[in-house]
CSV table of C-alpha atoms in Angstrom, one decimal:
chain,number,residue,atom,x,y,z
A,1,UNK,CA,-63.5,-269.2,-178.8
A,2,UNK,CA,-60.3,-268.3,-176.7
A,3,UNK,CA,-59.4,-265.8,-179.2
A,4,UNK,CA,-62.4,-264.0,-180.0
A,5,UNK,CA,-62.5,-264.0,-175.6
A,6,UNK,CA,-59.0,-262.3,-175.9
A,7,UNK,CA,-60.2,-259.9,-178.6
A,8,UNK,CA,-63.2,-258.6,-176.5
A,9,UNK,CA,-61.2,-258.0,-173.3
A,10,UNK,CA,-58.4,-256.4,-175.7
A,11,UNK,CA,-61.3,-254.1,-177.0
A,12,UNK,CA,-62.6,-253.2,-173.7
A,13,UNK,CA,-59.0,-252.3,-172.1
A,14,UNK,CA,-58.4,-249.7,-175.1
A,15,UNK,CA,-62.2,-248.5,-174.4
A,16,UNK,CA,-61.4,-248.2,-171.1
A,17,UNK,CA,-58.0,-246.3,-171.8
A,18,UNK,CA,-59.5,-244.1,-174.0
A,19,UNK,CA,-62.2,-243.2,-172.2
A,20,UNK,CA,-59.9,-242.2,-169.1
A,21,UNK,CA,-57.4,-240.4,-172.2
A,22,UNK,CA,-60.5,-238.4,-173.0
A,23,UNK,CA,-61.6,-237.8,-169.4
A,24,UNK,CA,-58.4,-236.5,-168.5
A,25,UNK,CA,-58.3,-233.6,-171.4
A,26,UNK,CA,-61.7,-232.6,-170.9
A,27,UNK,CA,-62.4,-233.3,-167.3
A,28,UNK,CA,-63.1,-229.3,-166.5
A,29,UNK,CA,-65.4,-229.0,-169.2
A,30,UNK,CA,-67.5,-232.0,-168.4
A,31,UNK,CA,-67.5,-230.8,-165.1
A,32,UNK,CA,-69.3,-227.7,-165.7
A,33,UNK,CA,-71.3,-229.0,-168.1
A,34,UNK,CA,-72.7,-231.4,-165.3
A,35,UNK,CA,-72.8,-229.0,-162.6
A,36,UNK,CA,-73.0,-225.3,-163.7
A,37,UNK,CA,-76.8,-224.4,-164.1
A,38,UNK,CA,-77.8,-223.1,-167.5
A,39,UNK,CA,-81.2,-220.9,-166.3
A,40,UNK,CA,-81.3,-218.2,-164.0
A,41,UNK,CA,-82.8,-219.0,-160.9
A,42,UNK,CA,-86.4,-218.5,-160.2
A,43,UNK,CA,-87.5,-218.3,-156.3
A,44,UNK,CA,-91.0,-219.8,-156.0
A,45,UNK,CA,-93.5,-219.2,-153.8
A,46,UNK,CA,-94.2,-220.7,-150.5
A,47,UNK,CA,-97.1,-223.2,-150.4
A,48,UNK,CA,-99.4,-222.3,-147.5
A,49,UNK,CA,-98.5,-223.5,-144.1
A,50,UNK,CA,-102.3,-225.7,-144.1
A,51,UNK,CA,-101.1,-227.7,-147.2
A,52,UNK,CA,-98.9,-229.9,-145.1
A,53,UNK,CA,-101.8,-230.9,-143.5
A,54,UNK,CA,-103.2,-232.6,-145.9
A,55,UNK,CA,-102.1,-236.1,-145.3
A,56,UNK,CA,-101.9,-236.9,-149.5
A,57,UNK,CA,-99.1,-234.6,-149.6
A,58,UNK,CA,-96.9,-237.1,-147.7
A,59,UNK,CA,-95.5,-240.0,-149.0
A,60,UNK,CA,-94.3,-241.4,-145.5
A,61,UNK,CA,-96.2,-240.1,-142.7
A,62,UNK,CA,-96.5,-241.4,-138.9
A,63,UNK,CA,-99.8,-243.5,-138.8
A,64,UNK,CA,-100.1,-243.6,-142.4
A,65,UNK,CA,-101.8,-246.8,-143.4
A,66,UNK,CA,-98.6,-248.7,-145.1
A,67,UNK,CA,-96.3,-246.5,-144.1
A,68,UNK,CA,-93.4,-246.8,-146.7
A,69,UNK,CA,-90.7,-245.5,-144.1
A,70,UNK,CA,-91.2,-248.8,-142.3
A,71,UNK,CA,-91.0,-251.6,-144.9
A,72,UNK,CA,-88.8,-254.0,-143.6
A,73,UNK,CA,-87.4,-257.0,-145.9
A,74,UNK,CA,-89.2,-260.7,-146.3
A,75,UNK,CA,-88.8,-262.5,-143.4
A,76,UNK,CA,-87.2,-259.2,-140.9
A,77,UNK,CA,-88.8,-258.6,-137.8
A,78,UNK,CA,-88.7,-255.1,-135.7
A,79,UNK,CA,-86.4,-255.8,-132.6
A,80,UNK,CA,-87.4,-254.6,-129.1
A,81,UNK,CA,-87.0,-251.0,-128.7
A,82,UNK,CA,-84.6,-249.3,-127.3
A,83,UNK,CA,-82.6,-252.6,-129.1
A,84,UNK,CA,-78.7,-251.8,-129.7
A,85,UNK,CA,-79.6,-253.9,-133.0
A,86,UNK,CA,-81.9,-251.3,-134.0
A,87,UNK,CA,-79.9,-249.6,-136.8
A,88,UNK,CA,-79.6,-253.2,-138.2
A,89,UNK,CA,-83.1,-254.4,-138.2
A,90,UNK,CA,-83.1,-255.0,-142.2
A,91,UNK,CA,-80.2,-257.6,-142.2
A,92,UNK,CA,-81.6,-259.2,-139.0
A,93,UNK,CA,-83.4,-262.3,-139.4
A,94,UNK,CA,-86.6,-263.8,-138.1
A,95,UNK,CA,-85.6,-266.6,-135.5
């Protein structure tokens, strides 16, 4: 079992090394493959200022029922505000 263990993690290492081999000699083409746009691009029009008011074309909205932008973890609580713990209220726990 020790051997065929050895065997994987010898496998993965020369995956690995080849992998950063092959990364190395094509690195500028993947690049631009990745990043450089193939179509021209397109300016689309505006949508008309009265759209946004529209409250289903918000997906977080202030007094939205069930807001998504306040979810808070299982078992979090809101602290007071104005709270320095503010900007860690999803690690805090309920006491």
């Amino acid at each position: 079992m020790a051997r065929k263990f050895l065997y994987l993690i010898a496998g993965l290492t020369v995956a690995v090394l080849a992998l950063m081999l092959a990364l190395w000699f094509w690195s500028d083409d993947l690049t631009e493959m990745a990043f450089v746009p193939t179509t021209s691009f397109a300016e689309q029009q505006a949508l008309p200022p009265e759209t946004w008011e529209n409250p289903s074309m918000w997906v977080a909205r202030p007094g939205k029922k069930d807001d998504p932008s306040r979810w808070l973890p299982r078992g979090s609580r809101l602290p007071k505000p104005g709270s320095p713990w503010r900007c860690f209220s999803c690690i805090r726990r309920a006491t």
